[in-house]
Amino acid sequence: MDTFLTWFASARPSYATISGLNMGSPRAADSPLRHLLMDGPTDKPVDRLVLSLNVQGNHWISVWVDQPQLKATLYDSLAGREGKNNAKREDAAAELLQNIRPLMVVGGDKQWEVVSKQCAQQPNKNDCGVFALVNTYRLVLDLGVPDTIDGPV
């Protein structure tokens, strides 16, 4: 998952991604992860972060972060199937995002705004990784997330 995200993000200026493995507990503001939030050529904060988060240890969701606005938009391919669990996944994603907050140089004391948006819904409980990759790929290319994904995945 992380290899694909890095590849997608590298295609666009001022976009970045952070490995889900690195989001568990970054330390202080001088963490080596901080450089991932900076645009190498300009040494300015990247505008967008694209993430696929593994929430609750069993489900992948796509996250689009507008770093200057400190706004995270979640795209959950199970949201329509299991609405009751959606709030739990949003809370879990917000907690993971809070872990990278100390590494960010924008936003001051502002707190995360976390919103969910509609995306294609997977037909089963097994395809979340593929749906997360498709959503992230399309977000990076400014194509928007699809309402449906036709055909086998």
PDB file of C-alpha atoms in Angstrom:
ATOM      1  CA  MET A   1       0.000   0.000   0.000  1.00  0.00           C
ATOM      2  CA  ASP A   2       2.700   2.481   1.017  1.00  0.00           C
ATOM      3  CA  THR A   3       4.749   1.833  -2.129  1.00  0.00           C
ATOM      4  CA  PHE A   4       1.798   2.719  -4.350  1.00  0.00           C
ATOM      5  CA  LEU A   5       0.997   5.832  -2.320  1.00  0.00           C
ATOM      6  CA  THR A   6       4.582   7.057  -2.510  1.00  0.00           C
ATOM      7  CA  TRP A   7       4.550   6.528  -6.258  1.00  0.00           C
ATOM      8  CA  PHE A   8       1.227   8.363  -6.667  1.00  0.00           C
ATOM      9  CA  ALA A   9       2.287  11.314  -4.503  1.00  0.00           C
ATOM     10  CA  SER A  10       5.678  11.686  -6.179  1.00  0.00           C
ATOM     11  CA  ALA A  11       3.923  12.471  -9.463  1.00  0.00           C
ATOM     12  CA  ARG A  12       2.617  15.803  -8.142  1.00  0.00           C
ATOM     13  CA  PRO A  13       4.441  18.830  -6.757  1.00  0.00           C
ATOM     14  CA  SER A  14       3.623  19.731  -3.165  1.00  0.00           C
ATOM     15  CA  TYR A  15       2.034  16.331  -2.414  1.00  0.00           C
ATOM     16  CA  ALA A  16       3.348  13.828   0.104  1.00  0.00           C
ATOM     17  CA  THR A  17       2.430  10.628   1.850  1.00  0.00           C
ATOM     18  CA  ILE A  18       3.395   9.073   5.151  1.00  0.00           C
ATOM     19  CA  SER A  19       3.679   5.365   5.712  1.00  0.00           C
ATOM     20  CA  GLY A  20       0.930   4.044   7.930  1.00  0.00           C
ATOM     21  CA  LEU A  21       3.658   2.252   9.852  1.00  0.00           C
ATOM     22  CA  ASN A  22       5.198   5.596  10.809  1.00  0.00           C
ATOM     23  CA  MET A  23       2.008   7.165  12.128  1.00  0.00           C
ATOM     24  CA  GLY A  24       1.668   5.184  15.323  1.00  0.00           C
ATOM     25  CA  SER A  25       3.782   7.327  17.604  1.00  0.00           C
ATOM     26  CA  PRO A  26       6.045   9.978  16.139  1.00  0.00           C
ATOM     27  CA  ARG A  27       8.046  11.630  18.869  1.00  0.00           C
ATOM     28  CA  ALA A  28       8.826  15.322  19.042  1.00  0.00           C
ATOM     29  CA  ALA A  29       8.777  18.064  16.446  1.00  0.00           C
ATOM     30  CA  ASP A  30      12.337  17.150  15.465  1.00  0.00           C
ATOM     31  CA  SER A  31      11.250  13.676  14.376  1.00  0.00           C
ATOM     32  CA  PRO A  32      12.817  12.376  11.151  1.00  0.00           C
ATOM     33  CA  LEU A  33       9.255  12.071   9.837  1.00  0.00           C
ATOM     34  CA  ARG A  34       8.959  15.847   9.752  1.00  0.00           C
ATOM     35  CA  HIS A  35      10.845  16.012   6.439  1.00  0.00           C
ATOM     36  CA  LEU A  36       8.038  14.001   4.838  1.00  0.00           C
ATOM     37  CA  LEU A  37       5.701  16.948   5.380  1.00  0.00           C
ATOM     38  CA  MET A  38       8.048  19.348   3.595  1.00  0.00           C
ATOM     39  CA  ASP A  39       8.495  19.876  -0.138  1.00  0.00           C
ATOM     40  CA  GLY A  40      12.167  19.066  -0.750  1.00  0.00           C
ATOM     41  CA  PRO A  41      12.941  21.606  -3.508  1.00  0.00           C
ATOM     42  CA  THR A  42      11.241  24.549  -1.752  1.00  0.00           C
ATOM     43  CA  ASP A  43      11.549  23.476   1.908  1.00  0.00           C
ATOM     44  CA  LYS A  44       7.977  24.660   2.425  1.00  0.00           C
ATOM     45  CA  PRO A  45       5.181  22.543   3.883  1.00  0.00           C
ATOM     46  CA  VAL A  46       3.449  20.360   1.313  1.00  0.00           C
ATOM     47  CA  ASP A  47      -0.118  21.377   0.590  1.00  0.00           C
ATOM     48  CA  ARG A  48      -1.614  17.890   0.402  1.00  0.00           C
ATOM     49  CA  LEU A  49      -1.024  14.606   2.135  1.00  0.00           C
ATOM     50  CA  VAL A  50      -2.510  11.423   0.755  1.00  0.00           C
ATOM     51  CA  LEU A  51      -2.824   8.545   3.156  1.00  0.00           C
ATOM     52  CA  SER A  52      -4.324   5.124   3.335  1.00  0.00           C
ATOM     53  CA  LEU A  53      -4.983   4.440   6.976  1.00  0.00           C
ATOM     54  CA  ASN A  54      -5.487   1.026   8.463  1.00  0.00           C
ATOM     55  CA  VAL A  55      -8.110   1.659  11.113  1.00  0.00           C
ATOM     56  CA  GLN A  56      -9.008  -0.775  13.839  1.00  0.00           C
ATOM     57  CA  GLY A  57      -6.425  -3.186  12.415  1.00  0.00           C
ATOM     58  CA  ASN A  58      -8.724  -4.560   9.743  1.00  0.00           C
ATOM     59  CA  HIS A  59      -9.864  -1.868   7.324  1.00  0.00           C
ATOM     60  CA  TRP A  60      -8.186   0.535   4.874  1.00  0.00           C
ATOM     61  CA  ILE A  61      -9.592   3.994   4.194  1.00  0.00           C
ATOM     62  CA  SER A  62      -8.292   6.808   1.992  1.00  0.00           C
ATOM     63  CA  VAL A  63      -7.520  10.153   3.585  1.00  0.00           C
ATOM     64  CA  TRP A  64      -6.948  13.423   1.754  1.00  0.00           C
ATOM     65  CA  VAL A  65      -5.308  16.051   3.963  1.00  0.00           C
ATOM     66  CA  ASP A  66      -5.307  19.749   3.162  1.00  0.00           C
ATOM     67  CA  GLN A  67      -2.354  20.646   5.375  1.00  0.00           C
ATOM     68  CA  PRO A  68      -2.719  24.472   5.302  1.00  0.00           C
ATOM     69  CA  GLN A  69      -6.392  24.153   6.331  1.00  0.00           C
ATOM     70  CA  LEU A  70      -5.740  21.237   8.714  1.00  0.00           C
ATOM     71  CA  LYS A  71      -8.696  19.439   7.146  1.00  0.00           C
ATOM     72  CA  ALA A  72      -8.809  15.694   6.590  1.00  0.00           C
ATOM     73  CA  THR A  73     -11.376  14.138   4.276  1.00  0.00           C
ATOM     74  CA  LEU A  74     -12.019  10.422   4.753  1.00  0.00           C
ATOM     75  CA  TYR A  75     -13.173   8.103   1.984  1.00  0.00           C
ATOM     76  CA  ASP A  76     -14.479   4.859   3.445  1.00  0.00           C
ATOM     77  CA  SER A  77     -15.630   2.142   1.047  1.00  0.00           C
ATOM     78  CA  LEU A  78     -17.597   0.426   3.841  1.00  0.00           C
ATOM     79  CA  ALA A  79     -19.415   3.514   5.117  1.00  0.00           C
ATOM     80  CA  GLY A  80     -22.669   2.702   3.332  1.00  0.00           C
ATOM     81  CA  ARG A  81     -22.619  -0.973   4.280  1.00  0.00           C
ATOM     82  CA  GLU A  82     -21.874  -0.520   7.964  1.00  0.00           C
ATOM     83  CA  GLY A  83     -23.010   2.954   8.928  1.00  0.00           C
ATOM     84  CA  LYS A  84     -22.939   2.101  12.614  1.00  0.00           C
ATOM     85  CA  ASN A  85     -19.171   1.561  12.493  1.00  0.00           C
ATOM     86  CA  ASN A  86     -18.474   4.712  10.509  1.00  0.00           C
ATOM     87  CA  ALA A  87     -18.188   6.940  13.601  1.00  0.00           C
ATOM     88  CA  LYS A  88     -15.722   4.492  15.156  1.00  0.00           C
ATOM     89  CA  ARG A  89     -13.583   4.558  12.012  1.00  0.00           C
ATOM     90  CA  GLU A  90     -13.705   8.361  11.902  1.00  0.00           C
ATOM     91  CA  ASP A  91     -12.567   8.504  15.534  1.00  0.00           C
ATOM     92  CA  ALA A  92      -9.773   5.994  14.874  1.00  0.00           C
ATOM     93  CA  ALA A  93      -8.612   7.974  11.830  1.00  0.00           C
ATOM     94  CA  ALA A  94      -8.713  11.246  13.775  1.00  0.00           C
ATOM     95  CA  GLU A  95      -6.566   9.669  16.490  1.00  0.00           C
ATOM     96  CA  LEU A  96      -3.964   8.522  13.942  1.00  0.00           C
ATOM     97  CA  LEU A  97      -3.958  11.951  12.304  1.00  0.00           C
ATOM     98  CA  GLN A  98      -3.437  13.579  15.688  1.00  0.00           C
ATOM     99  CA  ASN A  99      -0.157  11.649  15.923  1.00  0.00           C
ATOM    100  CA  ILE A 100       1.298  13.605  13.007  1.00  0.00           C
ATOM    101  CA  ARG A 101       0.018  16.970  14.236  1.00  0.00           C
ATOM    102  CA  PRO A 102       3.229  17.760  16.211  1.00  0.00           C
ATOM    103  CA  LEU A 103       5.228  17.302  13.001  1.00  0.00           C
ATOM    104  CA  MET A 104       3.292  19.926  11.072  1.00  0.00           C
ATOM    105  CA  VAL A 105       4.496  23.508  10.826  1.00  0.00           C
ATOM    106  CA  VAL A 106       1.149  24.934   9.731  1.00  0.00           C
ATOM    107  CA  GLY A 107      -2.154  25.480  11.462  1.00  0.00           C
ATOM    108  CA  GLY A 108      -0.947  26.952  14.753  1.00  0.00           C
ATOM    109  CA  ASP A 109      -3.242  25.789  17.560  1.00  0.00           C
ATOM    110  CA  LYS A 110      -6.028  24.851  15.179  1.00  0.00           C
ATOM    111  CA  GLN A 111      -7.483  21.372  15.637  1.00  0.00           C
ATOM    112  CA  TRP A 112      -8.156  18.869  12.863  1.00  0.00           C
ATOM    113  CA  GLU A 113     -11.389  19.125  10.957  1.00  0.00           C
ATOM    114  CA  VAL A 114     -12.269  15.570   9.939  1.00  0.00           C
ATOM    115  CA  VAL A 115     -15.084  15.001   7.460  1.00  0.00           C
ATOM    116  CA  SER A 116     -16.295  11.964   5.540  1.00  0.00           C
ATOM    117  CA  LYS A 117     -17.272  12.034   1.890  1.00  0.00           C
ATOM    118  CA  GLN A 118     -19.147   9.553  -0.242  1.00  0.00           C
ATOM    119  CA  CYS A 119     -17.167   7.159  -2.425  1.00  0.00           C
ATOM    120  CA  ALA A 120     -17.689   3.852  -4.214  1.00  0.00           C
ATOM    121  CA  GLN A 121     -18.811   1.139  -1.818  1.00  0.00           C
ATOM    122  CA  GLN A 122     -17.200  -2.262  -1.873  1.00  0.00           C
ATOM    123  CA  PRO A 123     -19.542  -5.224  -2.440  1.00  0.00           C
ATOM    124  CA  ASN A 124     -17.946  -7.342   0.286  1.00  0.00           C
ATOM    125  CA  LYS A 125     -15.726  -7.059   3.352  1.00  0.00           C
ATOM    126  CA  ASN A 126     -12.467  -7.955   1.590  1.00  0.00           C
ATOM    127  CA  ASP A 127     -11.778  -5.308  -1.077  1.00  0.00           C
ATOM    128  CA  CYS A 128     -11.063  -2.247   1.089  1.00  0.00           C
ATOM    129  CA  GLY A 129      -7.370  -2.080   0.115  1.00  0.00           C
ATOM    130  CA  VAL A 130      -8.131  -2.002  -3.594  1.00  0.00           C
ATOM    131  CA  PHE A 131     -10.841   0.611  -3.118  1.00  0.00           C
ATOM    132  CA  ALA A 132      -8.487   2.737  -0.993  1.00  0.00           C
ATOM    133  CA  LEU A 133      -5.823   2.575  -3.715  1.00  0.00           C
ATOM    134  CA  VAL A 134      -8.280   3.522  -6.473  1.00  0.00           C
ATOM    135  CA  ASN A 135      -9.617   6.444  -4.426  1.00  0.00           C
ATOM    136  CA  THR A 136      -6.133   7.708  -3.564  1.00  0.00           C
ATOM    137  CA  TYR A 137      -4.891   7.366  -7.138  1.00  0.00           C
ATOM    138  CA  ARG A 138      -7.812   9.383  -8.463  1.00  0.00           C
ATOM    139  CA  LEU A 139      -7.447  12.060  -5.775  1.00  0.00           C
ATOM    140  CA  VAL A 140      -3.784  12.610  -6.613  1.00  0.00           C
ATOM    141  CA  LEU A 141      -4.653  12.990 -10.299  1.00  0.00           C
ATOM    142  CA  ASP A 142      -7.457  15.475  -9.471  1.00  0.00           C
ATOM    143  CA  LEU A 143     -10.029  13.091 -10.957  1.00  0.00           C
ATOM    144  CA  GLY A 144     -12.181  12.873  -7.842  1.00  0.00           C
ATOM    145  CA  VAL A 145     -13.260   9.627  -6.271  1.00  0.00           C
ATOM    146  CA  PRO A 146     -15.659   7.452  -8.247  1.00  0.00           C
ATOM    147  CA  ASP A 147     -19.235   6.841  -7.130  1.00  0.00           C
ATOM    148  CA  THR A 148     -18.943   3.267  -8.362  1.00  0.00           C
ATOM    149  CA  ILE A 149     -16.232   0.900  -9.456  1.00  0.00           C
ATOM    150  CA  ASP A 150     -17.537  -1.449 -12.117  1.00  0.00           C
ATOM    151  CA  GLY A 151     -16.086  -4.853 -12.768  1.00  0.00           C
ATOM    152  CA  PRO A 152     -14.063  -7.171 -10.598  1.00  0.00           C
ATOM    153  CA  VAL A 153     -11.334  -5.707  -8.418  1.00  0.00           C
TER     154      VAL A 153
END
